[in-house]
Coordinates of C-alpha atoms in Angstrom, one line a residue:
Chain A
G1 CA 56.3 -103.9 26.6
E2 CA 58.5 -104.8 29.5
N3 CA 61.8 -103.0 30.1
V4 CA 64.4 -104.5 32.5
E5 CA 67.4 -102.4 33.7
Q6 CA 70.3 -104.0 35.4
H7 CA 73.2 -102.5 37.5
P8 CA 76.1 -102.4 37.7
S9 CA 77.4 -103.5 34.4
T10 CA 80.7 -104.6 35.9
L11 CA 81.5 -105.5 39.5
S12 CA 84.8 -106.5 41.0
V13 CA 85.0 -108.0 44.5
Q14 CA 87.5 -109.6 46.7
E15 CA 87.2 -113.4 47.3
G16 CA 85.0 -113.9 50.4
D17 CA 83.2 -110.6 50.0
S18 CA 79.5 -110.3 49.1
A19 CA 78.2 -109.1 45.7
V20 CA 74.9 -107.5 44.9
I21 CA 73.3 -107.0 41.5
K22 CA 70.1 -105.0 41.1
C23 CA 67.4 -105.0 38.5
T24 CA 64.3 -102.9 37.9
Y25 CA 61.3 -103.7 35.7
S26 CA 58.6 -101.6 34.3
D27 CA 55.6 -103.8 33.8
S28 CA 53.6 -104.5 37.0
A29 CA 52.1 -107.6 35.4
S30 CA 55.5 -109.4 35.5
N31 CA 55.4 -112.1 38.1
Y32 CA 58.4 -114.4 37.5
F33 CA 62.0 -113.3 37.8
P34 CA 64.9 -115.7 37.0
W35 CA 68.6 -115.1 37.3
Y36 CA 71.1 -116.7 34.9
K37 CA 74.8 -117.1 35.0
Q38 CA 76.8 -117.2 31.8
E39 CA 80.4 -118.1 31.6
L40 CA 82.4 -117.1 28.6
G41 CA 81.3 -118.9 25.5
K42 CA 78.8 -121.0 27.4
R43 CA 75.1 -121.2 27.7
P44 CA 73.1 -119.2 30.3
Q45 CA 72.3 -121.3 33.3
L46 CA 69.5 -120.8 35.7
I47 CA 70.9 -120.2 39.2
I48 CA 67.8 -119.1 41.1
D49 CA 64.3 -117.6 40.4
I50 CA 61.6 -115.9 42.4
R51 CA 57.8 -115.6 41.8
S52 CA 55.9 -112.5 42.8
N53 CA 54.1 -114.2 45.7
V54 CA 57.4 -114.4 47.5
G55 CA 59.6 -111.7 48.8
E56 CA 62.8 -113.5 49.3
K57 CA 64.3 -116.9 48.3
K58 CA 67.7 -118.4 49.3
D59 CA 69.8 -121.2 48.0
Q60 CA 73.1 -121.7 49.9
R61 CA 75.3 -118.7 49.1
I62 CA 72.7 -117.2 46.6
A63 CA 69.6 -115.2 47.5
V64 CA 67.1 -113.1 45.6
T65 CA 64.9 -110.4 47.0
L66 CA 61.8 -108.9 45.3
N67 CA 60.1 -105.6 46.0
K68 CA 56.9 -105.6 43.9
T69 CA 55.9 -102.1 45.0
A70 CA 59.1 -100.5 43.8
K71 CA 59.4 -103.1 40.9
H72 CA 63.0 -104.1 41.6
F73 CA 64.7 -107.4 42.5
S74 CA 68.2 -108.1 43.5
L75 CA 70.7 -111.0 43.5
H76 CA 72.9 -111.4 46.5
I77 CA 76.0 -113.7 46.5
T78 CA 77.8 -114.2 49.8
E79 CA 81.3 -115.6 50.4
T80 CA 82.1 -115.1 46.8
Q81 CA 84.6 -117.5 45.1
P82 CA 86.7 -117.2 42.0
E83 CA 84.4 -119.7 40.2
D84 CA 81.5 -117.2 40.7
S85 CA 83.2 -115.0 38.1
A86 CA 80.9 -114.8 35.2
V87 CA 78.2 -112.5 33.6
Y88 CA 74.9 -112.6 35.5
F89 CA 71.6 -111.8 33.8
C90 CA 68.2 -110.9 35.4
A91 CA 65.0 -111.5 33.6
A92 CA 61.3 -110.7 34.0
S93 CA 58.4 -112.6 32.6
Q94 CA 54.6 -113.3 33.0
Y95 CA 53.4 -116.8 33.6
N96 CA 51.2 -117.0 30.6
F97 CA 53.3 -115.4 28.1
N98 CA 56.6 -117.1 28.8
K99 CA 59.0 -114.8 26.9
F100 CA 61.8 -113.5 29.0
Y101 CA 62.9 -109.8 29.0
F102 CA 66.6 -109.8 30.0
G103 CA 68.7 -107.2 31.6
S104 CA 71.9 -106.1 29.9
G105 CA 74.1 -108.2 32.3
T106 CA 76.6 -107.7 35.1
K107 CA 80.2 -109.0 34.6
L108 CA 81.3 -110.1 38.0
N109 CA 85.0 -110.6 38.7
V110 CA 86.0 -112.3 42.0
K111 CA 89.6 -111.6 42.7
P112 CA 91.5 -114.4 44.6
Chain B
N1 CA 68.5 -136.8 30.3
A2 CA 70.0 -134.8 27.5
G3 CA 69.7 -131.1 27.7
V4 CA 68.7 -128.7 24.9
M5 CA 70.7 -129.4 21.8
Q6 CA 71.7 -126.9 19.2
N7 CA 73.6 -127.4 15.9
P8 CA 75.7 -126.3 14.4
R9 CA 77.7 -124.6 17.3
H10 CA 79.5 -122.4 14.9
L11 CA 78.3 -121.2 11.5
V12 CA 80.1 -119.0 9.0
R13 CA 78.1 -117.6 6.1
R14 CA 78.9 -115.0 3.4
R15 CA 76.6 -112.0 2.9
G16 CA 73.6 -113.1 0.9
Q17 CA 73.6 -116.7 1.9
E18 CA 71.1 -118.5 4.1
A19 CA 71.6 -119.7 7.7
R20 CA 69.7 -122.5 9.2
L21 CA 70.0 -123.0 13.0
R22 CA 68.5 -126.1 14.7
C23 CA 67.2 -126.7 18.2
S24 CA 66.1 -129.9 19.8
P25 CA 64.3 -129.2 23.1
M26 CA 64.8 -131.2 26.3
K27 CA 62.8 -134.5 26.5
G28 CA 59.3 -133.8 27.5
H29 CA 59.5 -130.1 26.7
S30 CA 56.9 -128.8 24.1
H31 CA 57.8 -125.1 24.1
V32 CA 60.8 -123.6 22.4
Y33 CA 62.1 -120.0 22.5
W34 CA 64.7 -118.3 20.4
Y35 CA 66.9 -115.5 21.7
R36 CA 69.7 -113.5 20.1
Q37 CA 72.7 -112.2 21.9
L38 CA 75.0 -109.6 20.4
P39 CA 78.6 -109.3 21.7
E40 CA 78.7 -107.8 25.2
E41 CA 74.9 -107.5 25.3
G42 CA 71.9 -109.3 26.9
L43 CA 69.6 -111.8 25.3
K44 CA 66.8 -110.5 23.2
F45 CA 63.6 -112.5 22.7
M46 CA 62.9 -113.4 19.0
V47 CA 60.1 -116.0 18.8
Y48 CA 58.2 -118.5 20.9
L49 CA 56.9 -121.8 19.4
Q50 CA 55.0 -124.8 20.3
K51 CA 54.7 -127.9 18.1
E52 CA 53.3 -126.6 14.6
N53 CA 52.4 -123.3 16.1
I54 CA 54.1 -119.9 16.3
I55 CA 52.8 -118.4 19.6
D56 CA 54.6 -115.1 19.7
E57 CA 57.0 -113.7 17.1
S58 CA 57.0 -110.2 18.3
G59 CA 60.8 -110.1 18.5
M60 CA 61.5 -111.4 15.0
P61 CA 62.7 -108.9 12.3
K62 CA 59.9 -108.6 9.8
E63 CA 62.0 -109.7 6.9
R64 CA 64.5 -112.5 6.2
F65 CA 63.8 -114.3 9.5
S66 CA 61.5 -117.2 10.0
A67 CA 61.1 -120.0 12.5
E68 CA 59.2 -123.3 12.7
F69 CA 58.8 -126.2 15.1
P70 CA 57.3 -129.1 13.1
K71 CA 55.5 -132.0 14.5
E72 CA 58.6 -134.2 14.0
G73 CA 62.2 -132.9 14.3
P74 CA 63.9 -129.9 15.6
S75 CA 62.9 -126.3 15.7
I76 CA 64.6 -124.3 13.0
L77 CA 65.5 -120.7 12.8
R78 CA 66.0 -119.6 9.2
I79 CA 67.8 -116.4 8.2
Q80 CA 67.7 -115.6 4.5
Q81 CA 70.2 -113.3 2.7
V82 CA 72.3 -112.8 5.8
V83 CA 74.0 -109.5 6.5
R84 CA 76.9 -108.6 8.7
G85 CA 74.6 -107.3 11.4
D86 CA 73.1 -110.8 11.8
S87 CA 76.4 -112.0 13.3
A88 CA 75.5 -113.0 16.9
A89 CA 75.0 -115.9 19.2
Y90 CA 71.5 -117.5 18.8
F91 CA 70.2 -119.4 21.8
C92 CA 67.4 -121.7 21.9
A93 CA 65.6 -122.4 25.2
S94 CA 62.9 -124.9 26.1
S95 CA 60.3 -125.3 28.8
P96 CA 57.6 -127.9 29.7
G97 CA 54.9 -125.3 29.1
S98 CA 52.6 -122.8 30.8
G99 CA 51.1 -123.9 34.0
V100 CA 53.7 -126.6 34.6
S101 CA 57.0 -124.7 35.0
Y102 CA 58.2 -121.3 34.0
E103 CA 61.8 -122.2 33.9
Q104 CA 63.6 -122.1 30.5
Y105 CA 66.6 -124.2 29.9
F106 CA 69.1 -122.9 27.4
G107 CA 71.1 -124.8 24.7
P108 CA 74.8 -124.1 24.0
G109 CA 73.9 -121.6 21.3
T110 CA 75.0 -121.2 17.6
R111 CA 77.5 -118.6 16.9
L112 CA 76.8 -117.1 13.5
T113 CA 79.5 -115.2 11.7
V114 CA 78.7 -113.4 8.5
T115 CA 81.7 -112.4 6.4

């Protein structure tokens, strides 16, 4: 089955700096990669996703890049704000099988 | 448009009791997924259901755990004879279905505590 690894497990940045979270996956058949943000005690919320036919996707301060050859994808958050502080999870999936394989999470702390 | 609903939000059970967790998908969604999250860990897939069908239960423990999504009513995750190791947050997610959208929307979770 698929194995998703996520790094770093914790990340502390100063407000206004950029944050980068990296994930690798093992199954070359995976073709959908969502990112979720989870605040303490809350539900995971989808913040951005990318499909394997695209190398990069951007939504305001958030961007995701995908390297299919190397089987890794990354989340980039620019101009970080204290409200970006949360745990971020990457996931990998195949269109027709739907179940998500999640990484272990990155706890992002943005210091004001 | 109400999101994914789960109840109860918190559930306390003694060892050996049964736990029933309910999930109502978003309106128009026919696919339901259950995930388990242990403290300080990621989410682990348990089971994927459509109405009246279990599509993939490869993440479900072989014993004590079962899930259903009846024609009418919510999806239910049932844990029999709970043990302390079952203490976790159980999240339900829903999606419109294959070929339409691959996004999964999560409910608020049920936090199960086994004493």
